[in-house]
Short mmCIF file of C-alpha atoms in Angstrom, two decimals:
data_model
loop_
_atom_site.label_atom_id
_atom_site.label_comp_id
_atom_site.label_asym_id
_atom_site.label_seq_id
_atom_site.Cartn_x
_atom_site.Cartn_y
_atom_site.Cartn_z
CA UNK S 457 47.72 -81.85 0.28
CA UNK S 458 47.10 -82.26 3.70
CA UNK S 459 43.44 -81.90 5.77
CA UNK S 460 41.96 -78.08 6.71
CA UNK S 461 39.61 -76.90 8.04
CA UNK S 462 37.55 -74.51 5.39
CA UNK S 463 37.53 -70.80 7.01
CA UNK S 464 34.79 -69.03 4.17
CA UNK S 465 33.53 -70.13 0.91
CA UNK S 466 32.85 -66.99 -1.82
CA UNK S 467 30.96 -68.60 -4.41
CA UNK S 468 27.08 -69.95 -4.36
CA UNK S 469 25.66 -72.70 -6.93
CA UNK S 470 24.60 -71.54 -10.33
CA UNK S 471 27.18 -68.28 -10.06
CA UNK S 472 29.25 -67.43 -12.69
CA UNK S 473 32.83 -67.86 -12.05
CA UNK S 474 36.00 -65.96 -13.64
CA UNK S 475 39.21 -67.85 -13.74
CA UNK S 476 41.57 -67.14 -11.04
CA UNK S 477 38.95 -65.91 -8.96
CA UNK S 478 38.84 -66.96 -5.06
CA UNK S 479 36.43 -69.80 -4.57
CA UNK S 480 37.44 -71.41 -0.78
CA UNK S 481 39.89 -70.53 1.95
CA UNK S 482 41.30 -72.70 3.96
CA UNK S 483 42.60 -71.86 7.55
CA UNK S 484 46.12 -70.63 6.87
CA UNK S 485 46.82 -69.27 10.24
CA UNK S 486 49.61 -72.33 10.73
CA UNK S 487 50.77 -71.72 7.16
CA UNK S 488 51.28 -68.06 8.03
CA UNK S 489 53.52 -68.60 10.59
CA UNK S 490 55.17 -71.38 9.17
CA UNK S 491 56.09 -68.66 6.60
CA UNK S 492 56.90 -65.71 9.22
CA UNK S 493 59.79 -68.31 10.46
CA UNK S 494 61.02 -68.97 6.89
CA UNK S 495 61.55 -65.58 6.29
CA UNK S 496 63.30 -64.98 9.58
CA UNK S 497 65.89 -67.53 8.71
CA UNK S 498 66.04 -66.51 5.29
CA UNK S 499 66.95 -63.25 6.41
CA UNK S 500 69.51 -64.11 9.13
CA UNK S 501 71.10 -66.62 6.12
CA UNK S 502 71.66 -63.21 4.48
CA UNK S 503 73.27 -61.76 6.92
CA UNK S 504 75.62 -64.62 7.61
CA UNK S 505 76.70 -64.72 4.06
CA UNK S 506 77.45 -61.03 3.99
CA UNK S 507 79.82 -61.78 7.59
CA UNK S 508 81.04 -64.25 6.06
CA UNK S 509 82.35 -62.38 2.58
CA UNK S 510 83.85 -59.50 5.23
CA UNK S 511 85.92 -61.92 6.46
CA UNK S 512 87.15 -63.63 3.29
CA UNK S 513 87.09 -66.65 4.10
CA UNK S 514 86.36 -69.35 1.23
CA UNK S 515 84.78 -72.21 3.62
CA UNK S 516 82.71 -69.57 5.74
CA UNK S 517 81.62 -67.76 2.62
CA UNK S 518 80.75 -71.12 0.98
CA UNK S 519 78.42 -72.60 4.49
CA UNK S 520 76.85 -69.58 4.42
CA UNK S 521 75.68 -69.44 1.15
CA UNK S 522 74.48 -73.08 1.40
CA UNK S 523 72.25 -72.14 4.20
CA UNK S 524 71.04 -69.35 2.20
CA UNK S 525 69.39 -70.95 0.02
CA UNK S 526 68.06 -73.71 1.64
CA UNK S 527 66.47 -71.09 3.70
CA UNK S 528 65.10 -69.24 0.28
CA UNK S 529 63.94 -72.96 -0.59
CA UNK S 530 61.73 -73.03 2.97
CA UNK S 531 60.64 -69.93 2.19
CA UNK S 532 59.39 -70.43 -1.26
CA UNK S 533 58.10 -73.55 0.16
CA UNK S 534 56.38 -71.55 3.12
CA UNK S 535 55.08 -69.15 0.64
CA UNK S 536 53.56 -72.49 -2.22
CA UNK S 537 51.83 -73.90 1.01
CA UNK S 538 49.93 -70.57 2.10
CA UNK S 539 49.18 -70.03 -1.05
CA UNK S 540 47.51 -73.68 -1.44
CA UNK S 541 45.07 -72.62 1.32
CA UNK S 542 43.46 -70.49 -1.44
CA UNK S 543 41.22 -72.43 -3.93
CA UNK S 544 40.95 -70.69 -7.15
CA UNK S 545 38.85 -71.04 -10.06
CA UNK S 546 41.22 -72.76 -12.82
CA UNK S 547 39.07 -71.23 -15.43
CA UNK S 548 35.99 -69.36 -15.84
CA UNK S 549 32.53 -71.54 -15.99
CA UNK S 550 29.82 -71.91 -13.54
CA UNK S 551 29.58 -73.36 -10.41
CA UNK S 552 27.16 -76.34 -10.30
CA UNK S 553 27.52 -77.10 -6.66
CA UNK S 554 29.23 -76.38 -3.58
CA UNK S 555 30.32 -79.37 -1.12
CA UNK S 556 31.95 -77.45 1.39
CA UNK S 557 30.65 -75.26 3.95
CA UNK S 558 32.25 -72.75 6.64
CA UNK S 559 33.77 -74.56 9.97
CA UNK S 560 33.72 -77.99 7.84
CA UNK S 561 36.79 -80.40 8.73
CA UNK S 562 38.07 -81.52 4.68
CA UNK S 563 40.40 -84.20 4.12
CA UNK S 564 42.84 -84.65 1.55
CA UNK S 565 41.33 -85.34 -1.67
CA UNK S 566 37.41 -84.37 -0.90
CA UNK S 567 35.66 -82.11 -3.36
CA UNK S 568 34.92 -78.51 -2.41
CA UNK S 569 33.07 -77.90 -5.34
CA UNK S 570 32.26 -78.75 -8.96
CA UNK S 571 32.41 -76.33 -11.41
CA UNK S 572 32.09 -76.11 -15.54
CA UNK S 573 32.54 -74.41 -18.32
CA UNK S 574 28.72 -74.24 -20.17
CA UNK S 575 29.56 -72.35 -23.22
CA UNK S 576 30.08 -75.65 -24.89
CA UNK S 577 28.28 -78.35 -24.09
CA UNK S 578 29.15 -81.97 -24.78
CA UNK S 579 26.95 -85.30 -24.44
CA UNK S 580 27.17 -89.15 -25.32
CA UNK S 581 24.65 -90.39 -27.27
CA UNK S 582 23.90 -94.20 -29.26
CA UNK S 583 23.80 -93.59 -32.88
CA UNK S 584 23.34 -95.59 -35.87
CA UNK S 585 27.06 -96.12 -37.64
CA UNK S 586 25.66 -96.09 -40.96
CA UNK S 587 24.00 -92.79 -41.16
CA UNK S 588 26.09 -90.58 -39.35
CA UNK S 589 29.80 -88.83 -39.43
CA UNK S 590 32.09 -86.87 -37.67
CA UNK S 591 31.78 -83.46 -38.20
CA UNK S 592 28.22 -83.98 -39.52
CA UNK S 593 24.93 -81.49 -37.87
CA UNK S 594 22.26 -83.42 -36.25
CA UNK S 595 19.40 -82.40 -34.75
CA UNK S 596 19.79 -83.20 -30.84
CA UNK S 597 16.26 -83.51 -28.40
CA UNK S 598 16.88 -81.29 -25.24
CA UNK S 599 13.80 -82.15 -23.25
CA UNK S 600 11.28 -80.10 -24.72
CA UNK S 601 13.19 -78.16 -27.20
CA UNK S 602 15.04 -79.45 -30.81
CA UNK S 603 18.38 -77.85 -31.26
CA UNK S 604 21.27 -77.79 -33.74
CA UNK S 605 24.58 -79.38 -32.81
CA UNK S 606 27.29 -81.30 -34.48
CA UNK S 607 28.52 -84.75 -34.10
CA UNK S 608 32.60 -84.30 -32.77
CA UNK S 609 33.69 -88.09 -32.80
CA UNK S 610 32.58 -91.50 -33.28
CA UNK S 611 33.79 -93.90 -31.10
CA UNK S 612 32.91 -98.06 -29.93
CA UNK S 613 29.29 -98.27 -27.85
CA UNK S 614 29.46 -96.95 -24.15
CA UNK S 615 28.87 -100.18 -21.73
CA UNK S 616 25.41 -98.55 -20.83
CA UNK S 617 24.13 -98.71 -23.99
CA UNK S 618 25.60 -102.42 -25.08
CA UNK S 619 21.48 -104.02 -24.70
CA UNK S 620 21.44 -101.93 -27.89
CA UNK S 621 23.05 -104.13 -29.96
CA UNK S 622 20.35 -107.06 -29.64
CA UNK S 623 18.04 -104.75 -30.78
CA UNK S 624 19.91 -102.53 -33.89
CA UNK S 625 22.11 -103.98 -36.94
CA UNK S 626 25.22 -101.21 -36.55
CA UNK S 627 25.56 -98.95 -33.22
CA UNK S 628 28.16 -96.54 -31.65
CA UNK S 629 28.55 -94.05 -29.57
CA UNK S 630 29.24 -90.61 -30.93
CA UNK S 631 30.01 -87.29 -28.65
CA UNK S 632 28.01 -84.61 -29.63
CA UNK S 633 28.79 -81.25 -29.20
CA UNK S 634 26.52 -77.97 -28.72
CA UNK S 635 27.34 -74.12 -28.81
CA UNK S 636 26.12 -72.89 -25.76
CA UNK S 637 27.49 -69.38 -25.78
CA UNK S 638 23.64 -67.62 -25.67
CA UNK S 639 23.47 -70.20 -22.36
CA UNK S 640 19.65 -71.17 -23.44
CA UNK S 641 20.65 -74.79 -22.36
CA UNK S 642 21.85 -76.24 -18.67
CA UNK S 643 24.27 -78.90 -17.37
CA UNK S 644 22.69 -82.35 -17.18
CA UNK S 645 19.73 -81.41 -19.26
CA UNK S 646 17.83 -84.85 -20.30
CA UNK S 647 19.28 -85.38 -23.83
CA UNK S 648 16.54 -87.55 -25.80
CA UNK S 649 17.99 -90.02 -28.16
CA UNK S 650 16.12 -91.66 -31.28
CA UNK S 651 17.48 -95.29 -30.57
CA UNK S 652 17.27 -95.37 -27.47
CA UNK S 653 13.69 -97.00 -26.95
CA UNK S 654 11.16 -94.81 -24.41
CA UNK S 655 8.54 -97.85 -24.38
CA UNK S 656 7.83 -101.75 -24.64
CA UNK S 657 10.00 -103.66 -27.24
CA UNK S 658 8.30 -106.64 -29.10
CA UNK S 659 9.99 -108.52 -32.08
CA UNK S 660 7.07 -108.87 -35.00
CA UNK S 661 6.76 -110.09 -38.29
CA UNK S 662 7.38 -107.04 -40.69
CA UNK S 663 4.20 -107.92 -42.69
CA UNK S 664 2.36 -106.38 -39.26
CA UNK S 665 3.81 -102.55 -39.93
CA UNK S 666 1.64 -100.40 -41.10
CA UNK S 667 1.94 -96.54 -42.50
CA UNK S 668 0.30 -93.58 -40.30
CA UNK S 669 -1.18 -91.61 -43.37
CA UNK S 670 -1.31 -87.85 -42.44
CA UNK S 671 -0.65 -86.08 -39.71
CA UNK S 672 -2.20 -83.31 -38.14
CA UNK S 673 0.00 -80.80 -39.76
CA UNK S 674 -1.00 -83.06 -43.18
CA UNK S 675 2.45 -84.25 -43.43
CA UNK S 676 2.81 -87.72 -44.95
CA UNK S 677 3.71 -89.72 -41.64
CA UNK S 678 5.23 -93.12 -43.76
CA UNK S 679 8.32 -93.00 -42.23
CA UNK S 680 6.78 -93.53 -38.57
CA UNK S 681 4.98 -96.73 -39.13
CA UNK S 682 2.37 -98.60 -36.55
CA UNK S 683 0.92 -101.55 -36.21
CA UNK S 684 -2.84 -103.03 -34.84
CA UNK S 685 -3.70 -104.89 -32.08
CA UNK S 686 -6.75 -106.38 -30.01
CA UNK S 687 -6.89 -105.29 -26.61
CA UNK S 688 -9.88 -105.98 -25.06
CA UNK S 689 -11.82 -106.71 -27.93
CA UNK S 690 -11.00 -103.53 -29.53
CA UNK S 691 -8.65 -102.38 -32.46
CA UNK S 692 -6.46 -100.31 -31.62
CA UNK S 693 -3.09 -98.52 -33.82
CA UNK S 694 -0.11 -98.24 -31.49
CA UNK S 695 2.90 -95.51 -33.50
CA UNK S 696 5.85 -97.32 -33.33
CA UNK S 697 9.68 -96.54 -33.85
CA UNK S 698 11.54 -99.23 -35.72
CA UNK S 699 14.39 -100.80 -34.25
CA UNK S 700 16.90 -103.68 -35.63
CA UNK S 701 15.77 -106.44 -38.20
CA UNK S 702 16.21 -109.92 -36.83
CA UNK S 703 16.54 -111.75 -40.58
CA UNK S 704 14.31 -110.12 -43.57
CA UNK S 705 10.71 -111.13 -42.14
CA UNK S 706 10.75 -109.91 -38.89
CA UNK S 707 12.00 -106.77 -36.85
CA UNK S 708 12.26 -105.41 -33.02
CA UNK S 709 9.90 -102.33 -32.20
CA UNK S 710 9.21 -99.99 -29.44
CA UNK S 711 5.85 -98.43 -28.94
CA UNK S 712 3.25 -98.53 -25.96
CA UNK S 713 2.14 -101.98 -25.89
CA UNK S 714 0.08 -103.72 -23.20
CA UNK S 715 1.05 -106.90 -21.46
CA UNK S 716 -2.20 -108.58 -23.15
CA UNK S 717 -1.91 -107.05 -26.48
CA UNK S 718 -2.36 -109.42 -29.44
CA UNK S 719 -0.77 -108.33 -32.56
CA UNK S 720 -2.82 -108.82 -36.07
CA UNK S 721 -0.57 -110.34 -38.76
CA UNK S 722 -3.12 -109.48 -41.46
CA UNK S 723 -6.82 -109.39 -42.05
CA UNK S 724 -9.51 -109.90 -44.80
CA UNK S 725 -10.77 -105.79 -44.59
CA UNK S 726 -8.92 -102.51 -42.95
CA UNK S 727 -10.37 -102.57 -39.92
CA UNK S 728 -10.01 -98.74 -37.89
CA UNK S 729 -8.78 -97.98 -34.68
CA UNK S 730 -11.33 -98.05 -32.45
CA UNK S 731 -13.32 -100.82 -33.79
CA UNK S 732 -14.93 -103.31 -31.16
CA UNK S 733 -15.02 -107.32 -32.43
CA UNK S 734 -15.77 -110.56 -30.62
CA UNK S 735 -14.84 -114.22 -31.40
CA UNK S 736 -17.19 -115.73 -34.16
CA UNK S 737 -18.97 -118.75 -32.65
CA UNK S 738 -20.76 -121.44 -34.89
CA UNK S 739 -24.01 -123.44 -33.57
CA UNK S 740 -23.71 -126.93 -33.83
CA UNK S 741 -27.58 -129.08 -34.42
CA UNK S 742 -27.42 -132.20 -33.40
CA UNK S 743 -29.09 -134.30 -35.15
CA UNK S 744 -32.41 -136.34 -34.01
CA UNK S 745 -31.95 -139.31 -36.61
CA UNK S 746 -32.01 -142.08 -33.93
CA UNK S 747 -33.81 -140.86 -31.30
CA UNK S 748 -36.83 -142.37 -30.04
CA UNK S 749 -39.55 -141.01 -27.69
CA UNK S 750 -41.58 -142.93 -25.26
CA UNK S 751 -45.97 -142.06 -24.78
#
């Protein structure tokens, strides 16, 4: 690989690609005649051999031969290095972006452009070892839309999602794959995970959760749980998802917490979301035994 300079690009981001198709030429003109000269010697090479065999002689015959095809090896090589100037698509996909532009100077190694195949697409997500399996259909958050797709391999927790394991009892990372022949769904769509926490995290005592009753669809809502707090002299229930037990009487939890929240371990009545208190204050008499007053 050596640097070029790029003489037309023939694809645009977000086209659709097929494989061998021409993507980026290079300026060739040096490779062209580099290759005009190979096949001039290549041809006089054949020509010497065929002198050569007229006049029968074994170490003339056998030179000339020799020259041959190191001249057919410069030409093929001529022919691999012209042909190098052409960028092709290695398989068909879509192109996500395009680095290069027309006139640009690109060294050896730099990027023209990155491409994909979007049929099927694949994503890393943090689930809980215990539940899941390979092979086994999940449902998988795509920003705003649930879809079906099915868990490919289970494998030790990515190094961006080790803080997880302070906060959950068994975690890995499992690649998750999605059928995206119907191309509803995008490269680098946000992929939503369950355990990965979208709020505050507090550690609480477990006697603090709380069921949610029914939901606006009347759906029994006990598996998402909340919990009550005071902030600013009002009750209020803040949903939250449940994360890793530390020991058996308390537990981490993510939901959207204030900085002056106080939680409420337990209390004498249910007391509803919304409802304003205040601190109970007691009035002290003093007592007058011992005083005297002066007419």
């Amino acid at each position: 690989m050596v640097n070029a300079v790029v003489r037309s690009v023939h694809v645009k981001t977000g086209e659709k690609v097929k494989v061998q198709s021409e993507a980026v030429r290079l300026d060739n003109r040096e490779q062209q005649l580099l290759l005009e000269r190979a096949k001039a010697n290549y041809t006089a090479a054949q020509i010497e051999v065929k002198l050569a065999q007229k006049k029968k002689e074994s170490e003339r015959v056998a030179l000339a031969q020799a020259r041959l095809r190191a001249t057919k090896a410069d030409l093929d090589l001529a022919e691999l290095r012209l042909d190098r100037t052409q960028v092709r698509i290695p398989f068909a996909g879509e192109v996500f972006r395009v680095h290069a532009v027309e006139g640009q100077l690109v060294r050896a190694g730099e990027p023209l452009l990155t491409i994909g195949d979007t049929s099927r697409l694949k994503v890393e997500i943090p689930v809980d070892r215990k539940k899941v399996t390979s092979g086994q259909s999940i449902k998988l958050r795509v920003e705003d839309v649930t879809i079906d797709a099915k868990i490919e391999s289970i494998h030790p927790l990515r190094d961006e999602f080790k803080p997880l394991r302070a906060l959950l009892t068994s975690v890995a990372s499992a690649v998750v794959v999605v059928d995206n022949s119907q191309g509803r769904l995008k490269a680098w769509q946000t992929v939503y995970s369950p355990l990965v926490p979208r709020h505050w995290v507090t550690e609480i005592p477990t006697i603090c959760l709380k069921n949610r009753g029914k939901n606006e669809q009347g759906k029994d809502d006990a598996l998402e749980r909340k919990v009550q707090v005071v902030r600013n002299n009002i009750i209020r229930d803040i949903p939250v998802r449940l994360l890793g037990h530390v020991g058996a009487e308390r537990i981490f939890v993510s939901g959207t917490f204030a900085s002056d929240d106080e939680v409420i371990v337990e209390s004498s009545e249910e007391l509803a979301d919304g409802t304003q208190i205040r601190a109970a204050t007691i009035a002290v008499k003093k007592s007058k035994a011992g005083r005297s007053r002066r007419n």
